[in-house]
């Protein structure tokens, strides 16, 4: 058992026999009362994202997740297939568990899979990835004092807002956690 004050981003725990992964941790304390721990968590079996609130001093059951590097092969309507590059063992993961991360998966890329008791639970992507701009308005010089953005479509189908100087064919870095433009790729 661990105290809820020890929960941080990326920490896994169980509650009511359901495994959860902390996505966002927030601690608040008002006046003389006890503090509250508010965590945004992903249910690792259903893929649902919920917010849970605990008072300080509460405890949850700690679990250890095993991380294994796997190669993404392909996706169909219901599952994504991953392969262990050493043993060539293949594992299918339901699309509900992958959720919004599916758009970032590129055939042949290495990702980390999280396992709990030999059961695959989720995919851990790199925090930043490079994609090519497939469609956007022509680049133009604009107001450099203010951050002016325009819509653009990426090669993976994601739509992001990019600065005015970005053109079709440019490569940009995207934050996979938020889906936002970070910088022009070098």
Coordinates of N, CA and C in Angstrom, one line a residue:
X1 N 0.8 -1.2 0.0 CA 0.0 0.0 0.0 C 0.9 1.2 0.0
X2 N 0.5 2.2 -0.8 CA 1.2 3.5 -0.8 C 0.2 4.6 -0.5
X3 N 0.8 5.7 0.1 CA 0.0 6.9 0.4 C -0.4 7.6 -0.9
X4 N -1.5 8.2 -1.0 CA -1.9 8.9 -2.2 C -1.0 10.1 -2.5
X5 N -0.3 10.6 -1.5 CA 0.6 11.7 -1.7 C 1.8 11.3 -2.5
X6 N 2.1 10.0 -2.6 CA 3.2 9.4 -3.4 C 2.8 9.2 -4.9
X7 N 1.5 9.4 -5.2 CA 1.1 9.2 -6.6 C 1.7 10.4 -7.5
X8 N 2.3 10.0 -8.6 CA 2.9 11.0 -9.5 C 2.6 10.6 -10.9
X9 N 2.8 11.5 -11.9 CA 2.6 11.1 -13.3 C 3.3 9.8 -13.6
X10 N 2.6 8.9 -14.3 CA 3.3 7.6 -14.7 C 3.2 6.5 -13.6
X11 N 2.7 6.8 -12.4 CA 2.7 5.8 -11.4 C 1.4 5.0 -11.6
X12 N 1.5 3.7 -11.3 CA 0.4 2.7 -11.5 C -0.1 2.2 -10.1
X13 N -1.4 2.1 -10.0 CA -2.0 1.5 -8.7 C -3.3 0.8 -9.0
X14 N -3.8 0.1 -8.1 CA -5.1 -0.6 -8.2 C -6.0 0.0 -7.2
X15 N -7.3 0.0 -7.6 CA -8.4 0.3 -6.7 C -9.6 -0.5 -7.1
X16 N -10.2 -1.2 -6.2 CA -11.3 -2.1 -6.5 C -10.9 -3.1 -7.6
X17 N -9.7 -3.6 -7.5 CA -9.2 -4.6 -8.5 C -9.1 -4.1 -9.9
X18 N -9.1 -2.8 -10.1 CA -8.9 -2.2 -11.4 C -7.6 -1.5 -11.4
X19 N -6.7 -1.7 -12.5 CA -5.4 -1.0 -12.6 C -5.6 0.4 -13.2
X20 N -4.9 1.4 -12.6 CA -5.0 2.7 -13.1 C -3.6 3.2 -13.3
X21 N -3.4 4.2 -14.2 CA -2.1 4.8 -14.5 C -2.4 6.3 -14.3
X22 N -1.6 7.0 -13.5 CA -1.7 8.4 -13.2 C -1.3 9.2 -14.4
X23 N -2.1 10.1 -15.0 CA -1.8 10.9 -16.1 C -1.5 12.3 -15.6
X24 N -2.1 12.8 -14.5 CA -1.9 14.1 -14.0 C -2.2 14.1 -12.5
X25 N -1.3 14.7 -11.8 CA -1.4 14.8 -10.3 C -1.5 16.2 -9.8
X26 N -2.4 16.5 -8.9 CA -2.6 17.8 -8.4 C -2.9 17.7 -6.9
X27 N -2.2 18.5 -6.1 CA -2.4 18.6 -4.6 C -2.9 20.0 -4.3
X28 N -4.0 20.0 -3.5 CA -4.5 21.3 -3.0 C -4.8 21.2 -1.5
X29 N -4.6 22.3 -0.9 CA -4.8 22.4 0.6 C -5.5 23.8 0.8
X30 N -6.7 23.8 1.4 CA -7.4 25.0 1.7 C -7.5 25.2 3.2
X31 N -6.9 26.3 3.7 CA -7.1 26.7 5.1 C -6.5 25.7 6.0
X32 N -7.3 25.4 7.1 CA -6.9 24.5 8.1 C -7.2 23.1 7.9
X33 N -8.0 22.8 6.9 CA -8.5 21.4 6.6 C -7.4 20.6 6.1
X34 N -7.7 19.3 5.8 CA -6.8 18.4 5.2 C -6.6 18.7 3.7
X35 N -5.5 18.2 3.2 CA -5.3 18.4 1.8 C -6.0 17.4 0.9
X36 N -6.2 17.7 -0.3 CA -6.8 16.8 -1.3 C -5.8 16.5 -2.4
X37 N -5.8 15.3 -2.8 CA -5.1 14.8 -4.0 C -6.0 14.5 -5.1
X38 N -5.9 15.2 -6.2 CA -6.7 15.0 -7.4 C -5.9 14.5 -8.5
X39 N -6.3 13.3 -9.0 CA -5.5 12.6 -10.0 C -6.4 12.3 -11.2
X40 N -5.8 12.6 -12.4 CA -6.5 12.2 -13.6 C -5.8 10.9 -14.0
X41 N -6.6 9.8 -14.1 CA -6.1 8.5 -14.3 C -6.7 7.8 -15.5
X42 N -6.0 6.8 -16.1 CA -6.5 6.0 -17.2 C -6.7 4.6 -16.6
X43 N -7.9 4.1 -16.7 CA -8.2 2.7 -16.4 C -7.5 1.8 -17.4
X44 N -6.5 1.0 -17.0 CA -5.7 0.3 -17.9 C -6.4 -0.9 -18.5
X45 N -7.6 -1.3 -18.0 CA -8.3 -2.4 -18.6 C -9.3 -1.9 -19.6
X46 N -10.0 -0.8 -19.3 CA -11.1 -0.3 -20.2 C -10.6 0.8 -21.1
X47 N -9.5 1.5 -20.7 CA -9.0 2.7 -21.4 C -9.7 4.0 -21.1
X48 N -10.7 4.0 -20.2 CA -11.4 5.2 -19.8 C -10.5 6.1 -18.9
X49 N -10.7 7.4 -19.2 CA -9.9 8.4 -18.4 C -10.9 9.0 -17.4
X50 N -10.6 9.0 -16.1 CA -11.5 9.6 -15.1 C -10.6 10.4 -14.1
X51 N -11.3 11.2 -13.3 CA -10.6 12.0 -12.3 C -11.1 11.5 -11.0
X52 N -10.1 11.2 -10.1 CA -10.3 10.7 -8.8 C -9.8 11.7 -7.7
X53 N -10.5 11.9 -6.6 CA -10.1 12.8 -5.6 C -10.0 12.0 -4.3
X54 N -8.8 12.2 -3.6 CA -8.6 11.5 -2.3 C -8.2 12.6 -1.3
X55 N -8.5 12.3 0.0 CA -7.9 13.1 1.1 C -6.6 12.6 1.4
X56 N -5.7 13.5 1.9 CA -4.3 13.1 2.3 C -4.4 12.0 3.4
X57 N -3.6 11.1 3.3 CA -3.6 10.0 4.3 C -4.2 8.7 3.7
X58 N -5.1 8.8 2.7 CA -5.7 7.6 2.1 C -4.6 6.8 1.4
X59 N -4.8 5.5 1.3 CA -3.9 4.6 0.7 C -4.5 3.8 -0.5
X60 N -3.6 3.5 -1.5 CA -4.0 2.7 -2.6 C -3.0 1.6 -2.8
X61 N -3.4 0.6 -3.5 CA -2.5 -0.6 -3.7 C -1.5 -0.3 -4.8
X62 N -0.2 -0.3 -4.6 CA 0.8 -0.1 -5.6 C 1.0 -1.3 -6.4
X63 N 1.2 -1.2 -7.7 CA 1.5 -2.3 -8.6 C 2.7 -2.0 -9.4
X64 N 3.4 -3.0 -9.9 CA 4.5 -2.9 -10.7 C 4.2 -3.2 -12.2
X65 N 4.4 -2.3 -13.0 CA 4.2 -2.5 -14.5 C 5.5 -2.8 -15.1
X66 N 5.5 -3.8 -16.0 CA 6.7 -4.2 -16.7 C 6.7 -3.5 -18.1
X67 N 7.8 -2.9 -18.5 CA 7.9 -2.2 -19.7 C 8.7 -3.0 -20.7
X68 N 8.2 -3.2 -21.9 CA 8.9 -4.0 -22.9 C 8.9 -3.3 -24.2
X69 N 10.0 -3.2 -24.9 CA 10.1 -2.5 -26.2 C 9.6 -3.5 -27.3
X70 N 8.6 -3.0 -28.0 CA 8.0 -3.8 -29.1 C 7.9 -3.0 -30.4
X71 N 7.8 -3.7 -31.5 CA 7.7 -3.0 -32.8 C 6.3 -3.1 -33.2
X72 N 5.7 -1.9 -33.6 CA 4.4 -1.8 -34.1 C 4.3 -2.4 -35.6
X73 N 3.4 -3.3 -35.8 CA 3.3 -3.9 -37.2 C 2.2 -3.3 -38.0
X74 N 0.9 -3.4 -37.5 CA -0.2 -2.8 -38.2 C -1.4 -2.8 -37.3
X75 N -2.5 -2.0 -37.7 CA -3.7 -2.0 -37.0 C -4.9 -2.4 -38.0
X76 N -5.9 -3.0 -37.4 CA -7.1 -3.2 -38.1 C -8.2 -2.4 -37.4
X77 N -9.5 -2.7 -37.6 CA -10.6 -2.0 -37.0 C -10.6 -2.2 -35.5
X78 N -10.2 -3.4 -35.0 CA -10.4 -3.7 -33.6 C -9.1 -3.8 -32.8
X79 N -8.0 -4.2 -33.4 CA -6.8 -4.5 -32.7 C -5.5 -3.9 -33.4
X80 N -4.5 -3.7 -32.6 CA -3.2 -3.3 -33.1 C -2.2 -4.5 -32.8
X81 N -1.3 -4.8 -33.7 CA -0.4 -5.9 -33.6 C 1.0 -5.4 -33.4
X82 N 1.7 -5.9 -32.3 CA 3.0 -5.6 -32.0 C 3.9 -6.8 -31.9
X83 N 5.2 -6.7 -32.2 CA 6.1 -7.8 -32.3 C 7.3 -7.6 -31.4
X84 N 7.7 -8.6 -30.6 CA 8.9 -8.5 -29.9 C 10.1 -8.7 -30.9
X85 N 11.0 -7.7 -31.0 CA 12.1 -7.8 -32.0 C 13.1 -8.9 -31.7
X86 N 13.1 -9.4 -30.4 CA 14.1 -10.5 -30.1 C 13.5 -11.9 -30.3
X87 N 12.3 -12.1 -29.7 CA 11.7 -13.5 -29.8 C 10.7 -13.6 -31.0
X88 N 10.4 -12.5 -31.6 CA 9.4 -12.4 -32.7 C 8.0 -12.8 -32.3
X89 N 7.7 -12.8 -31.0 CA 6.4 -13.1 -30.5 C 5.5 -11.9 -30.8
X90 N 4.3 -12.2 -31.2 CA 3.3 -11.1 -31.6 C 2.2 -11.0 -30.6
X91 N 1.8 -9.8 -30.3 CA 0.8 -9.5 -29.3 C -0.2 -8.5 -29.9
X92 N -1.5 -8.9 -29.7 CA -2.6 -8.0 -30.1 C -3.1 -7.2 -28.9
X93 N -3.3 -5.9 -29.2 CA -3.9 -5.0 -28.1 C -5.2 -4.4 -28.7
X94 N -6.2 -4.4 -27.9 CA -7.5 -3.8 -28.4 C -7.4 -2.3 -28.5
X95 N -8.1 -1.8 -29.6 CA -8.0 -0.4 -29.9 C -8.5 0.5 -28.7
X96 N -9.4 0.0 -27.9 CA -9.9 0.8 -26.8 C -8.8 1.1 -25.8
X97 N -7.9 0.2 -25.6 CA -6.8 0.5 -24.7 C -5.8 1.5 -25.3
X98 N -5.6 1.5 -26.6 CA -4.7 2.4 -27.3 C -5.3 3.8 -27.3
X99 N -6.6 3.9 -27.6 CA -7.3 5.2 -27.6 C -6.8 6.2 -28.7
X100 N -6.6 7.4 -28.2 CA -6.1 8.5 -29.1 C -4.7 8.4 -29.6
X101 N -3.9 7.5 -29.0 CA -2.5 7.3 -29.4 C -2.4 6.6 -30.7
X102 N -3.5 6.0 -31.2 CA -3.4 5.2 -32.5 C -2.9 6.1 -33.6
X103 N -3.3 7.3 -33.6 CA -2.9 8.2 -34.8 C -1.4 8.4 -34.9
X104 N -0.7 8.2 -33.8 CA 0.7 8.4 -33.8 C 1.5 7.2 -34.1
X105 N 0.9 6.0 -34.2 CA 1.6 4.8 -34.5 C 2.0 4.7 -36.0
X106 N 3.2 4.4 -36.2 CA 3.8 4.3 -37.6 C 4.3 2.9 -37.8
X107 N 4.0 2.2 -38.8 CA 4.4 0.9 -39.1 C 5.9 0.8 -39.0
X108 N 6.4 -0.2 -38.1 CA 7.8 -0.4 -38.0 C 8.5 0.4 -36.8
X109 N 7.7 1.3 -36.2 CA 8.3 2.1 -35.1 C 8.3 1.2 -33.8
X110 N 9.3 1.5 -33.0 CA 9.5 0.9 -31.7 C 8.7 1.7 -30.6
X111 N 7.9 1.0 -29.8 CA 7.2 1.6 -28.7 C 7.4 0.8 -27.5
X112 N 7.0 1.3 -26.3 CA 7.1 0.6 -25.1 C 5.7 0.1 -24.7
X113 N 5.5 -1.2 -24.5 CA 4.2 -1.7 -24.0 C 4.3 -1.9 -22.5
X114 N 3.3 -1.5 -21.8 CA 3.2 -1.7 -20.4 C 2.4 -3.0 -20.1
X115 N 3.0 -3.9 -19.3 CA 2.4 -5.2 -18.9 C 2.2 -5.2 -17.4
X116 N 1.0 -5.8 -17.1 CA 0.7 -6.1 -15.7 C 0.3 -7.6 -15.6
X117 N 1.1 -8.3 -14.8 CA 0.9 -9.8 -14.7 C 0.8 -10.4 -16.1
X118 N 1.7 -10.1 -17.0 CA 1.8 -10.7 -18.3 C 0.7 -10.3 -19.2
X119 N -0.2 -9.3 -18.8 CA -1.3 -8.9 -19.6 C -0.9 -7.5 -20.2
X120 N -0.9 -7.3 -21.5 CA -0.6 -6.0 -22.1 C -1.7 -5.0 -21.7
X121 N -1.3 -3.8 -21.2 CA -2.3 -2.8 -20.8 C -2.3 -1.6 -21.6
X122 N -1.2 -1.1 -22.0 CA -1.2 0.2 -22.8 C 0.1 0.4 -23.5
X123 N 0.1 1.4 -24.4 CA 1.2 1.7 -25.2 C 1.8 3.0 -24.7
X124 N 3.1 3.1 -24.6 CA 3.8 4.3 -24.2 C 4.6 4.8 -25.3
X125 N 4.2 6.0 -25.9 CA 4.8 6.6 -27.0 C 6.0 7.5 -26.6
X126 N 6.9 7.8 -27.5 CA 7.8 8.9 -27.2 C 7.0 10.2 -27.0
X127 N 7.5 11.1 -26.2 CA 6.8 12.3 -25.9 C 6.7 13.3 -27.1
X128 N 7.7 13.2 -28.0 CA 7.7 14.1 -29.2 C 8.1 13.2 -30.4
X129 N 7.3 13.5 -31.5 CA 7.6 12.8 -32.8 C 7.6 13.8 -33.9
X130 N 8.3 13.4 -35.0 CA 8.4 14.2 -36.2 C 7.4 13.8 -37.3
X131 N 6.7 14.7 -37.8 CA 5.7 14.4 -38.9 C 5.9 15.5 -40.0
X132 N 5.5 15.1 -41.2 CA 5.6 16.0 -42.4 C 4.2 16.7 -42.6
X133 N 4.3 17.9 -42.9 CA 3.1 18.7 -43.2 C 2.6 18.2 -44.6
X134 N 1.3 17.7 -44.7 CA 0.8 17.2 -45.9 C -0.1 18.3 -46.6
X135 N -0.6 19.2 -45.8 CA -1.5 20.2 -46.4 C -1.6 21.4 -45.4
X136 N -1.3 22.6 -46.0 CA -1.5 23.9 -45.2 C -1.5 25.0 -46.2
X137 N -2.0 26.2 -45.8 CA -1.9 27.4 -46.6 C -0.5 27.7 -46.9
X138 N -0.2 28.5 -48.0 CA 1.2 28.8 -48.2 C 1.8 29.7 -47.1
X139 N 3.1 29.5 -46.9 CA 3.8 30.2 -45.9 C 3.9 31.7 -46.2
X140 N 3.9 32.5 -45.2 CA 4.0 34.0 -45.5 C 4.6 34.6 -44.2
X141 N 5.2 35.8 -44.5 CA 5.7 36.5 -43.4 C 4.6 37.2 -42.6
X142 N 4.6 37.1 -41.3 CA 3.5 37.6 -40.6 C 4.0 38.4 -39.4
X143 N 3.1 38.6 -38.5 CA 3.4 39.4 -37.2 C 4.3 38.5 -36.4
X144 N 5.5 38.8 -36.2 CA 6.4 38.0 -35.4 C 6.4 38.3 -33.9
X145 N 5.7 39.4 -33.6 CA 5.6 39.8 -32.2 C 4.6 38.9 -31.5
X146 N 3.5 38.6 -32.2 CA 2.4 37.8 -31.6 C 2.5 36.4 -32.2
X147 N 2.1 35.4 -31.5 CA 2.1 34.0 -31.9 C 0.9 33.8 -32.8
X148 N 1.0 34.0 -34.1 CA -0.1 33.8 -35.0 C 0.0 32.4 -35.6
X149 N -1.1 31.6 -35.6 CA -1.0 30.2 -36.1 C -2.0 30.0 -37.2
X150 N -1.8 29.0 -38.0 CA -2.7 28.6 -39.1 C -2.9 27.1 -39.0
X151 N -4.0 26.5 -39.5 CA -4.2 25.1 -39.5 C -3.4 24.3 -40.5
X152 N -3.0 23.1 -40.1 CA -2.2 22.3 -41.0 C -2.6 20.8 -40.8
X153 N -2.5 20.0 -41.9 CA -2.7 18.6 -41.8 C -1.4 17.9 -41.8
X154 N -1.2 16.9 -41.0 CA 0.1 16.1 -41.0 C -0.1 14.9 -41.8
X155 N 1.0 14.2 -42.1 CA 1.1 13.0 -42.8 C 0.3 11.8 -42.2
X156 N 0.1 11.9 -40.8 CA -0.6 10.9 -40.1 C -2.1 11.2 -40.0
X157 N -2.6 12.3 -40.6 CA -4.0 12.7 -40.5 C -4.4 13.6 -39.4
X158 N -3.4 13.9 -38.5 CA -3.7 14.8 -37.4 C -3.7 16.2 -37.9
X159 N -4.6 17.0 -37.3 CA -4.7 18.5 -37.6 C -4.1 19.2 -36.5
X160 N -3.1 20.1 -36.7 CA -2.5 21.0 -35.7 C -2.4 22.4 -36.2
X161 N -2.2 23.3 -35.3 CA -2.0 24.7 -35.6 C -0.5 24.9 -35.6
X162 N 0.0 25.5 -36.7 CA 1.4 25.8 -36.9 C 1.7 27.3 -37.1
X163 N 2.9 27.8 -36.9 CA 3.2 29.2 -37.2 C 3.1 29.5 -38.7
X164 N 2.9 30.7 -39.1 CA 2.7 31.1 -40.5 C 3.9 30.7 -41.4
X165 N 5.1 30.6 -40.9 CA 6.2 30.3 -41.8 C 6.4 28.8 -42.2
X166 N 5.5 28.0 -41.6 CA 5.6 26.5 -42.0 C 4.9 26.3 -43.3
X167 N 5.5 25.5 -44.2 CA 5.0 25.3 -45.5 C 4.7 23.8 -45.7
X168 N 3.9 23.5 -46.8 CA 3.7 22.1 -47.1 C 5.0 21.4 -47.4
X169 N 5.2 20.2 -46.8 CA 6.4 19.4 -47.0 C 7.4 19.6 -45.9
X170 N 7.3 20.6 -45.1 CA 8.1 20.8 -43.9 C 7.9 19.7 -42.9
X171 N 8.9 19.4 -42.1 CA 8.8 18.5 -41.0 C 8.7 19.3 -39.7
X172 N 7.7 18.8 -38.9 CA 7.5 19.5 -37.6 C 7.5 18.5 -36.4
X173 N 7.9 19.0 -35.2 CA 7.8 18.1 -34.0 C 6.5 18.4 -33.3
X174 N 5.8 17.2 -33.0 CA 4.5 17.3 -32.3 C 4.6 16.6 -31.0
X175 N 4.0 17.2 -30.0 CA 3.9 16.6 -28.6 C 2.8 15.6 -28.6
X176 N 3.2 14.3 -28.4 CA 2.2 13.2 -28.5 C 1.2 13.2 -27.3
X177 N 1.6 13.9 -26.2 CA 0.7 13.9 -25.1 C -0.5 14.9 -25.3
X178 N -0.2 16.0 -26.0 CA -1.2 17.0 -26.2 C -1.7 17.2 -27.6
X179 N -0.9 16.7 -28.6 CA -1.2 16.9 -30.0 C -0.9 18.2 -30.5
X180 N 0.0 19.0 -29.8 CA 0.3 20.4 -30.2 C 1.6 20.4 -31.0
X181 N 1.8 21.4 -31.8 CA 3.0 21.7 -32.5 C 4.0 22.2 -31.5
X182 N 5.3 21.7 -31.6 CA 6.4 22.1 -30.7 C 7.4 23.0 -31.4
X183 N 7.9 22.5 -32.5 CA 8.9 23.3 -33.3 C 9.1 22.7 -34.7
X184 N 9.8 23.4 -35.5 CA 10.2 22.9 -36.8 C 11.3 21.9 -36.6
X185 N 11.2 20.7 -37.3 CA 12.2 19.7 -37.2 C 13.5 20.1 -37.9
X186 N 14.6 19.8 -37.3 CA 15.9 20.2 -37.9 C 16.4 19.1 -38.9

